[in-house]
XYZ file of N, CA and C in Angstrom:
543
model
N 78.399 116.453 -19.655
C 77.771 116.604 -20.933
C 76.873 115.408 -21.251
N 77.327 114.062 -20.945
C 76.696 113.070 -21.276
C 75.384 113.070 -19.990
N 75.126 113.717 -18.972
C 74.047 113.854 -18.132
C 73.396 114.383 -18.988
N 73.733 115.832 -19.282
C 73.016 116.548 -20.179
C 71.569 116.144 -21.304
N 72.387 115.420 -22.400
C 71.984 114.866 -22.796
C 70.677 114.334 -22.522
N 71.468 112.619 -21.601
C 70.294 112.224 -21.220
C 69.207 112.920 -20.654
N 69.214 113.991 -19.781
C 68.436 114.686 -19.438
C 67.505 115.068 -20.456
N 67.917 115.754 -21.586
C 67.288 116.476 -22.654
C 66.537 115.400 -23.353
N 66.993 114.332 -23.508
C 66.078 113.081 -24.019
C 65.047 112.259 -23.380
N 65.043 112.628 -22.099
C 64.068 112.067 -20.911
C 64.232 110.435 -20.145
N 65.826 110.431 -20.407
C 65.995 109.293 -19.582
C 66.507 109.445 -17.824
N 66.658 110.696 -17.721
C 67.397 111.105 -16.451
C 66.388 111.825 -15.960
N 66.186 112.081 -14.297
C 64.739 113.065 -13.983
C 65.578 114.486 -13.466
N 67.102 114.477 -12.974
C 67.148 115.850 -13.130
C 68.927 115.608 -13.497
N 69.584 116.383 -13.716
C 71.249 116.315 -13.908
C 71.703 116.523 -12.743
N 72.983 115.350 -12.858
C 73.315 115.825 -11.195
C 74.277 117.107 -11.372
N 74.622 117.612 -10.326
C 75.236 118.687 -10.205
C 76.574 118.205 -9.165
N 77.703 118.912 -10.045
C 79.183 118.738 -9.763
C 79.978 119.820 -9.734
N 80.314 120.063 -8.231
C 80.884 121.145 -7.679
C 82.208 121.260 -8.098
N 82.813 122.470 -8.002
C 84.183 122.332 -8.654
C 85.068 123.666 -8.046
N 85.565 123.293 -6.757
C 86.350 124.653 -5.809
C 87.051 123.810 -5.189
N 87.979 124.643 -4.909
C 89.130 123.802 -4.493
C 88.891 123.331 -2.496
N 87.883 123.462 -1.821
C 87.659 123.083 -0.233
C 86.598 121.911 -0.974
N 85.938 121.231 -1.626
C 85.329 120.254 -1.361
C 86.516 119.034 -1.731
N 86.357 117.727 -0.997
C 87.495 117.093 -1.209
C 87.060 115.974 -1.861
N 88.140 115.418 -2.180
C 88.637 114.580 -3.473
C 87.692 113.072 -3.244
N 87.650 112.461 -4.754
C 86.606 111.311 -4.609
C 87.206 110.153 -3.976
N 88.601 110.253 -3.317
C 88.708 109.323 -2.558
C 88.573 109.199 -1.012
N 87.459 110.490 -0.970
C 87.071 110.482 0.449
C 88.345 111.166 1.576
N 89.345 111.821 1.003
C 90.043 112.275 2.425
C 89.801 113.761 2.489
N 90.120 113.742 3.749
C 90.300 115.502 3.486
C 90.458 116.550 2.985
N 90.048 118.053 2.934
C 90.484 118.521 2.071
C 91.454 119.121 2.546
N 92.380 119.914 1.369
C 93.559 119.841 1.199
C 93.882 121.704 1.088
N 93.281 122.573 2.945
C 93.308 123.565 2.175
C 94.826 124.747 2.634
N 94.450 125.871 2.370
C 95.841 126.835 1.997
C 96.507 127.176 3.162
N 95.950 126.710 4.150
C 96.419 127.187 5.116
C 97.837 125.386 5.862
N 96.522 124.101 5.277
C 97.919 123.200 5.065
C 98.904 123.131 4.502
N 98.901 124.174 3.258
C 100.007 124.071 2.189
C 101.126 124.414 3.010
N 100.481 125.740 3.367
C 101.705 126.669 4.070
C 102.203 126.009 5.093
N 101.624 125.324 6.191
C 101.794 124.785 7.257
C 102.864 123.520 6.814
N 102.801 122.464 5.309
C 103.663 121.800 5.084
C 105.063 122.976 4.437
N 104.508 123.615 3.744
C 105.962 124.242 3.403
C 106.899 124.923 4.353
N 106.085 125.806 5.346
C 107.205 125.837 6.793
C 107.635 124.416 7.336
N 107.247 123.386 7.017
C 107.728 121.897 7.817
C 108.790 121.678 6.979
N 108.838 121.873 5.737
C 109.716 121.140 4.788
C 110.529 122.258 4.830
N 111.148 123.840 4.964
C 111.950 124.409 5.245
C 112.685 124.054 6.296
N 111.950 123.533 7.119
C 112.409 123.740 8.429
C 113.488 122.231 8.417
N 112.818 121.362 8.262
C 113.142 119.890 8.098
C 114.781 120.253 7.434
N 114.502 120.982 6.067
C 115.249 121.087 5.396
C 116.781 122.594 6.256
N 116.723 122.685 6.413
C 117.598 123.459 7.781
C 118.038 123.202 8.737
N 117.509 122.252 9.439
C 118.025 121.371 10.328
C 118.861 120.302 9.846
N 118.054 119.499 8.851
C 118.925 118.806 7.826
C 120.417 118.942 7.690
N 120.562 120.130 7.253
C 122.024 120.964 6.602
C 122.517 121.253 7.795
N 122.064 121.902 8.928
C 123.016 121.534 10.055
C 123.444 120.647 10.391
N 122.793 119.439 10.566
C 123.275 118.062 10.903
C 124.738 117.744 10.176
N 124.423 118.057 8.655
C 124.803 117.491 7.571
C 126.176 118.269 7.633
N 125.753 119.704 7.746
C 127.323 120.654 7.948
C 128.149 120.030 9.163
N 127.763 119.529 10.414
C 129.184 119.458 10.967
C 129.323 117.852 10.913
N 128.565 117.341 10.168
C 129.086 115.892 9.690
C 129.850 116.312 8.685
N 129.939 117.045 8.133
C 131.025 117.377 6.615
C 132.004 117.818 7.216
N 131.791 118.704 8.625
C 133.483 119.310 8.910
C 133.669 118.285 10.260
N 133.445 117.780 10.517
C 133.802 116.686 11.371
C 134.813 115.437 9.864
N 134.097 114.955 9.255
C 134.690 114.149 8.327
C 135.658 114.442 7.765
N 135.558 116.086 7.600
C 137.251 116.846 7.119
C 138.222 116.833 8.215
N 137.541 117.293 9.413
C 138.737 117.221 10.510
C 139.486 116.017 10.427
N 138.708 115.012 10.836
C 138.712 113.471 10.868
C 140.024 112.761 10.118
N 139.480 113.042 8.314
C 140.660 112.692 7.862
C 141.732 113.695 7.607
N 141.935 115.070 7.637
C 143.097 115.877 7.700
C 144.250 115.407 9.205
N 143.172 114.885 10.186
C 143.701 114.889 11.324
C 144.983 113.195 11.603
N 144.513 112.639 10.653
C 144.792 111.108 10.373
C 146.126 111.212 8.628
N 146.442 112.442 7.946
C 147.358 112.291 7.046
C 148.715 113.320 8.088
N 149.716 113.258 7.359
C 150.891 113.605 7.745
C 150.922 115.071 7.376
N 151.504 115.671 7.936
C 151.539 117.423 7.106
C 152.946 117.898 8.114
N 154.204 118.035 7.400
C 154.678 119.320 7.871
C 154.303 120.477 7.989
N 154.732 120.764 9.324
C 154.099 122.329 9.832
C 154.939 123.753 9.669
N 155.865 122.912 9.433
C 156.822 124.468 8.724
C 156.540 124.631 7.048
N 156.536 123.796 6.443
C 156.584 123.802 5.189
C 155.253 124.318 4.637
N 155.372 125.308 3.854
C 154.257 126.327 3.226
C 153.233 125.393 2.291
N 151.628 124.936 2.109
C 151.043 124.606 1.189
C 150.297 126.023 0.147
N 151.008 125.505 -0.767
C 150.464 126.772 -1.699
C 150.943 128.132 -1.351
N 151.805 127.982 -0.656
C 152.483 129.451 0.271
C 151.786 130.015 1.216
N 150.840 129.213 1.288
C 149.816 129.660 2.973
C 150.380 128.208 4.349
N 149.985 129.132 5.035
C 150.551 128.203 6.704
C 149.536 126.640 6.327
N 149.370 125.698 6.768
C 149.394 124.704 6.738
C 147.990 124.602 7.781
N 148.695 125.096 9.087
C 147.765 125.091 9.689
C 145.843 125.740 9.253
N 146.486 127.006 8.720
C 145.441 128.481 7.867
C 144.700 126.877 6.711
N 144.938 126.978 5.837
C 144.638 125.569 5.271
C 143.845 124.496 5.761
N 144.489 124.221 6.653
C 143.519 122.762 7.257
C 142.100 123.444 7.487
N 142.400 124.630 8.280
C 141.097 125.211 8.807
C 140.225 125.694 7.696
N 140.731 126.162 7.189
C 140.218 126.260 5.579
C 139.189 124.864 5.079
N 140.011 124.037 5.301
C 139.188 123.184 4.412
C 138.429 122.319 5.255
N 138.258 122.478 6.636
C 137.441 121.844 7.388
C 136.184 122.815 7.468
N 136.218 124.424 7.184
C 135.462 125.052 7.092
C 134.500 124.570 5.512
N 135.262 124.376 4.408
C 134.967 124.076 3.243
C 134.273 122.987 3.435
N 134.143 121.470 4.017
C 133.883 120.625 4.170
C 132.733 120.732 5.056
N 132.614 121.351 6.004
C 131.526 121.887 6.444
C 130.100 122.396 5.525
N 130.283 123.422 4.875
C 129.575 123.972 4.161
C 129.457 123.030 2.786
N 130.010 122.386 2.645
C 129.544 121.451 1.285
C 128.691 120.594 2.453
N 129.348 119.840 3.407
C 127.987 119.125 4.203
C 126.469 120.068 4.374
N 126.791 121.176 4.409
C 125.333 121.815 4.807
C 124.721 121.644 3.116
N 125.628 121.925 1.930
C 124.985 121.906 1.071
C 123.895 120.641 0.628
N 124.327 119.220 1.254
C 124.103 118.811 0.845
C 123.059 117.699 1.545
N 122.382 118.866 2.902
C 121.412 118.880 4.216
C 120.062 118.639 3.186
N 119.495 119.844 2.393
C 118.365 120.106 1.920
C 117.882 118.871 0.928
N 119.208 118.060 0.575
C 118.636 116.804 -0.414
C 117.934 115.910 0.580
N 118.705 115.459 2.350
C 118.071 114.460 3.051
C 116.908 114.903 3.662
N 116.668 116.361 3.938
C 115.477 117.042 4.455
C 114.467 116.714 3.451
N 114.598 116.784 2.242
C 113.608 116.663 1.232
C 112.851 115.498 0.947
N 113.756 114.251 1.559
C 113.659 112.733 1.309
C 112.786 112.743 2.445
N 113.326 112.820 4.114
C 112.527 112.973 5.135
C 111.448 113.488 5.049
N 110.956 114.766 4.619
C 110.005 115.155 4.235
C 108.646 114.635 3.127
N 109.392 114.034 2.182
C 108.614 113.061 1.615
C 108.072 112.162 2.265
N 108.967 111.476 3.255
C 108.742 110.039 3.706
C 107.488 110.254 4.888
N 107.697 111.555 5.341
C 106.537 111.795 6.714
C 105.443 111.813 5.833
N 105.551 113.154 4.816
C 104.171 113.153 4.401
C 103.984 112.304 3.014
N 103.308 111.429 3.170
C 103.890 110.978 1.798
C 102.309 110.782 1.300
N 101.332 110.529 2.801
C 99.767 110.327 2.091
C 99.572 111.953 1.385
N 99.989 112.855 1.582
C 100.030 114.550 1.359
C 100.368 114.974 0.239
N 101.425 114.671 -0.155
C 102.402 115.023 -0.959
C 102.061 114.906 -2.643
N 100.805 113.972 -2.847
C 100.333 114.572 -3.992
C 100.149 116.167 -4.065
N 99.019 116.135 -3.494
C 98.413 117.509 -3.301
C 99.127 118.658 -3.092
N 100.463 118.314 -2.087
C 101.402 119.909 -1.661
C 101.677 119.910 -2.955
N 102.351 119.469 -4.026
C 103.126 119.131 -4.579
C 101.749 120.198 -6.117
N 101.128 119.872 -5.744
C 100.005 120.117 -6.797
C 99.632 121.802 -6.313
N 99.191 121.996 -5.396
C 99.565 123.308 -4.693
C 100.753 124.265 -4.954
N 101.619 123.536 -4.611
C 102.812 124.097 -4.918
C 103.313 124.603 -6.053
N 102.827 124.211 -7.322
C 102.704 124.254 -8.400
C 102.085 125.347 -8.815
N 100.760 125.369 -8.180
C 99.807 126.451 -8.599
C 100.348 127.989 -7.927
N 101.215 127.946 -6.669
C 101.705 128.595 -5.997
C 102.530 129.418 -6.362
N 103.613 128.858 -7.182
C 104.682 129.436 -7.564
C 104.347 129.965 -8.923
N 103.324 129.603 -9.481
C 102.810 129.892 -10.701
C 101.939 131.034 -10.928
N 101.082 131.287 -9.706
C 101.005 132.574 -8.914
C 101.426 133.686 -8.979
N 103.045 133.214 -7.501
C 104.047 133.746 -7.746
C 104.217 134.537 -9.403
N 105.237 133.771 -10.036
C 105.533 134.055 -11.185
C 104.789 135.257 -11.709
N 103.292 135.061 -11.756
C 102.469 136.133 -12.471
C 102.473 137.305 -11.966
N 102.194 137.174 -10.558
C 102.304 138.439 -9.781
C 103.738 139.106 -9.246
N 104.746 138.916 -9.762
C 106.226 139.385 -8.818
C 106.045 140.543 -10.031
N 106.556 141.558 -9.529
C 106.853 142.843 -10.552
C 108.542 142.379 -11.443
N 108.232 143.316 -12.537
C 109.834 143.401 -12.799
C 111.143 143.812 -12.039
N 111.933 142.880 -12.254
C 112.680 143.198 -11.165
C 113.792 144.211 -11.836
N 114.152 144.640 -13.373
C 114.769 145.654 -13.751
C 115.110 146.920 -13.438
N 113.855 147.176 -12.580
C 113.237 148.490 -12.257
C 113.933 149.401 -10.660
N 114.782 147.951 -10.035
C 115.351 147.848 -8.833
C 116.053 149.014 -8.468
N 116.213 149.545 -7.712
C 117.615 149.817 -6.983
C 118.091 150.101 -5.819
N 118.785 150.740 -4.994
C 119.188 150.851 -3.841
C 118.022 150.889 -2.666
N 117.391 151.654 -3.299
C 116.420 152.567 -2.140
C 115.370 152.166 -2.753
N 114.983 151.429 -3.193
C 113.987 150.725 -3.861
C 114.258 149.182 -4.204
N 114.413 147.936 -3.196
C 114.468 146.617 -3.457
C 113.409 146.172 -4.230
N 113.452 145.306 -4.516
C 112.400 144.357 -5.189
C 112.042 143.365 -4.148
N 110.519 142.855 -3.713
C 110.289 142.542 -2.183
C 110.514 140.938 -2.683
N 110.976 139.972 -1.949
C 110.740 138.445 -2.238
C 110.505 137.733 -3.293
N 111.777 137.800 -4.060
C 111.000 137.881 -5.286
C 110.785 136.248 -5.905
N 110.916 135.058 -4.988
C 110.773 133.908 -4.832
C 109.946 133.423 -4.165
N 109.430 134.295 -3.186
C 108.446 133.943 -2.301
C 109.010 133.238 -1.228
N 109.817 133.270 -0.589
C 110.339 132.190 0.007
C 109.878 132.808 1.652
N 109.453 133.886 1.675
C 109.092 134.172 3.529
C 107.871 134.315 3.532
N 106.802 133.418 2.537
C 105.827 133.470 2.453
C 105.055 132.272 3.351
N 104.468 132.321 4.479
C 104.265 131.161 4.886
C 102.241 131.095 5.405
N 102.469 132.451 5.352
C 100.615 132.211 5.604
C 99.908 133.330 4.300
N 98.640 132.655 4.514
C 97.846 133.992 3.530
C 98.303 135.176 4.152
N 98.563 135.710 4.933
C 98.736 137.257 5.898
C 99.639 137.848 5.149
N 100.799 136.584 4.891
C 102.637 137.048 4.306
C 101.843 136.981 2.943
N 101.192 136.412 2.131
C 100.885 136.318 0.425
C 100.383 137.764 0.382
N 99.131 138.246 1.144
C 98.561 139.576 1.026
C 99.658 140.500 1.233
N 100.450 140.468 2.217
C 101.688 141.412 2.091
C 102.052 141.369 1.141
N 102.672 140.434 0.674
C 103.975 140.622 -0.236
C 103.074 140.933 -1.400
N 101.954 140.598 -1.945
C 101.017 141.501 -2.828
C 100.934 142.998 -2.886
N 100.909 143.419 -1.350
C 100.834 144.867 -1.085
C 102.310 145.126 -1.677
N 103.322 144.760 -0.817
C 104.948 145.204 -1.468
C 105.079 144.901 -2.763
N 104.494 144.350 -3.572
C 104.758 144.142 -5.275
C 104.206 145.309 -5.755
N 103.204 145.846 -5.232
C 102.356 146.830 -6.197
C 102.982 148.144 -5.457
N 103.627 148.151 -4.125
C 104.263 149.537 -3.954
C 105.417 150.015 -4.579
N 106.439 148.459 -5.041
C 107.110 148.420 -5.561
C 106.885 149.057 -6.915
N 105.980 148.121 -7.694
C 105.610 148.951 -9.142
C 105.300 150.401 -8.939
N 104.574 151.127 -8.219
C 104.100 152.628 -8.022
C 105.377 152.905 -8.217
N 106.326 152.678 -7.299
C 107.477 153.749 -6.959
C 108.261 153.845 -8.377
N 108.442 152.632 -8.752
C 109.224 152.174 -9.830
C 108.664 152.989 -11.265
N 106.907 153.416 -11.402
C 106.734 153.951 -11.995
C 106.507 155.300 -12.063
N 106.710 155.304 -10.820
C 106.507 157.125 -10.574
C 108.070 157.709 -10.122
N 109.033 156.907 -10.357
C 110.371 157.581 -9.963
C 111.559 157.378 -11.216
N 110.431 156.634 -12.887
C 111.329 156.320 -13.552
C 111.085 157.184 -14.858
């Protein structure tokens, strides 16, 4: 606006012109930042994040074995009226799966830490993404057996190919939903 101006008053000889799409890149000179990287970081950070929780799961049932294997337990005597043995396994299974739960927090950190010159931008993407999302998912009320509701998080979305799908499955979804209700 303030080009403008000057322009209109005859101190400027033409206005500059300032592009505004999301492939020209940013004024600090790096790359641009486009949809096909988003996706390419968000399969990294799933993935990161999955491996993660494996690691993390049999460090949790290793650590349960570990110390169940190191306290005292009679083996005749009933805990809670279940075998003792049934139990241990129980809770080395339990200990397991809280370790996996708690995979996706160090995947997330790792993931930060690789991309971290990036991570404005995914992060800014990501945003716009799910926000997207949001607008475009059909109602999911409308559901039922023989009629799912397709992804409704987006979460097997990893290239434009899967976004145009799951676009197509939202709106077949709505047809059916409105022509079978």
């Amino acid at each position: 606006m303030l080009a403008l101006g000057l322009y209109k008053r005859g101190l400027l000889k033409s206005v500059p012109r300032v592009r505004f799409n999301s492939s020209s890149s940013s004024a600090s000179g790096t790359t641009p930042f486009s949809w096909a990287d988003y996706f390419q970081l968000k399969k990294q950070n799933n993935r990161i994040n999955f491996v993660s929780g494996i690691f993390t799961g049999i460090g949790g049932s290793l650590l349960t074995l570990g110390y169940l294997g190191n306290i005292e337990i009679d083996v005749e005597k009933p805990i809670m009226g279940f075998d003792p043995i049934m139990v241990m396994g129980g809770a080395v299974i339990l200990g397991g799966f809280a370790g996996y739960l708690v995979g996706p927090f160090i995947g997330q950190f790792v993931f930060q830490v690789m991309n971290k010159s990036r991570l404005r931008q995914y992060d800014a993407k990501n945003s716009f993404f799910l926000s997207r999302l949001k607008n475009k998912r059909p109602d999911p009320s409308s559901q039922s057996f023989s009629n799912p509701i397709p992804d409704y998080y987006g979460e097997r979305i990893y290239s434009l190919k899967d976004y145009r799908q799951w676009l197509r499955d939202c709106n077949a979804f709505r047809r059916k939903a409105k022509e079978f209700l």
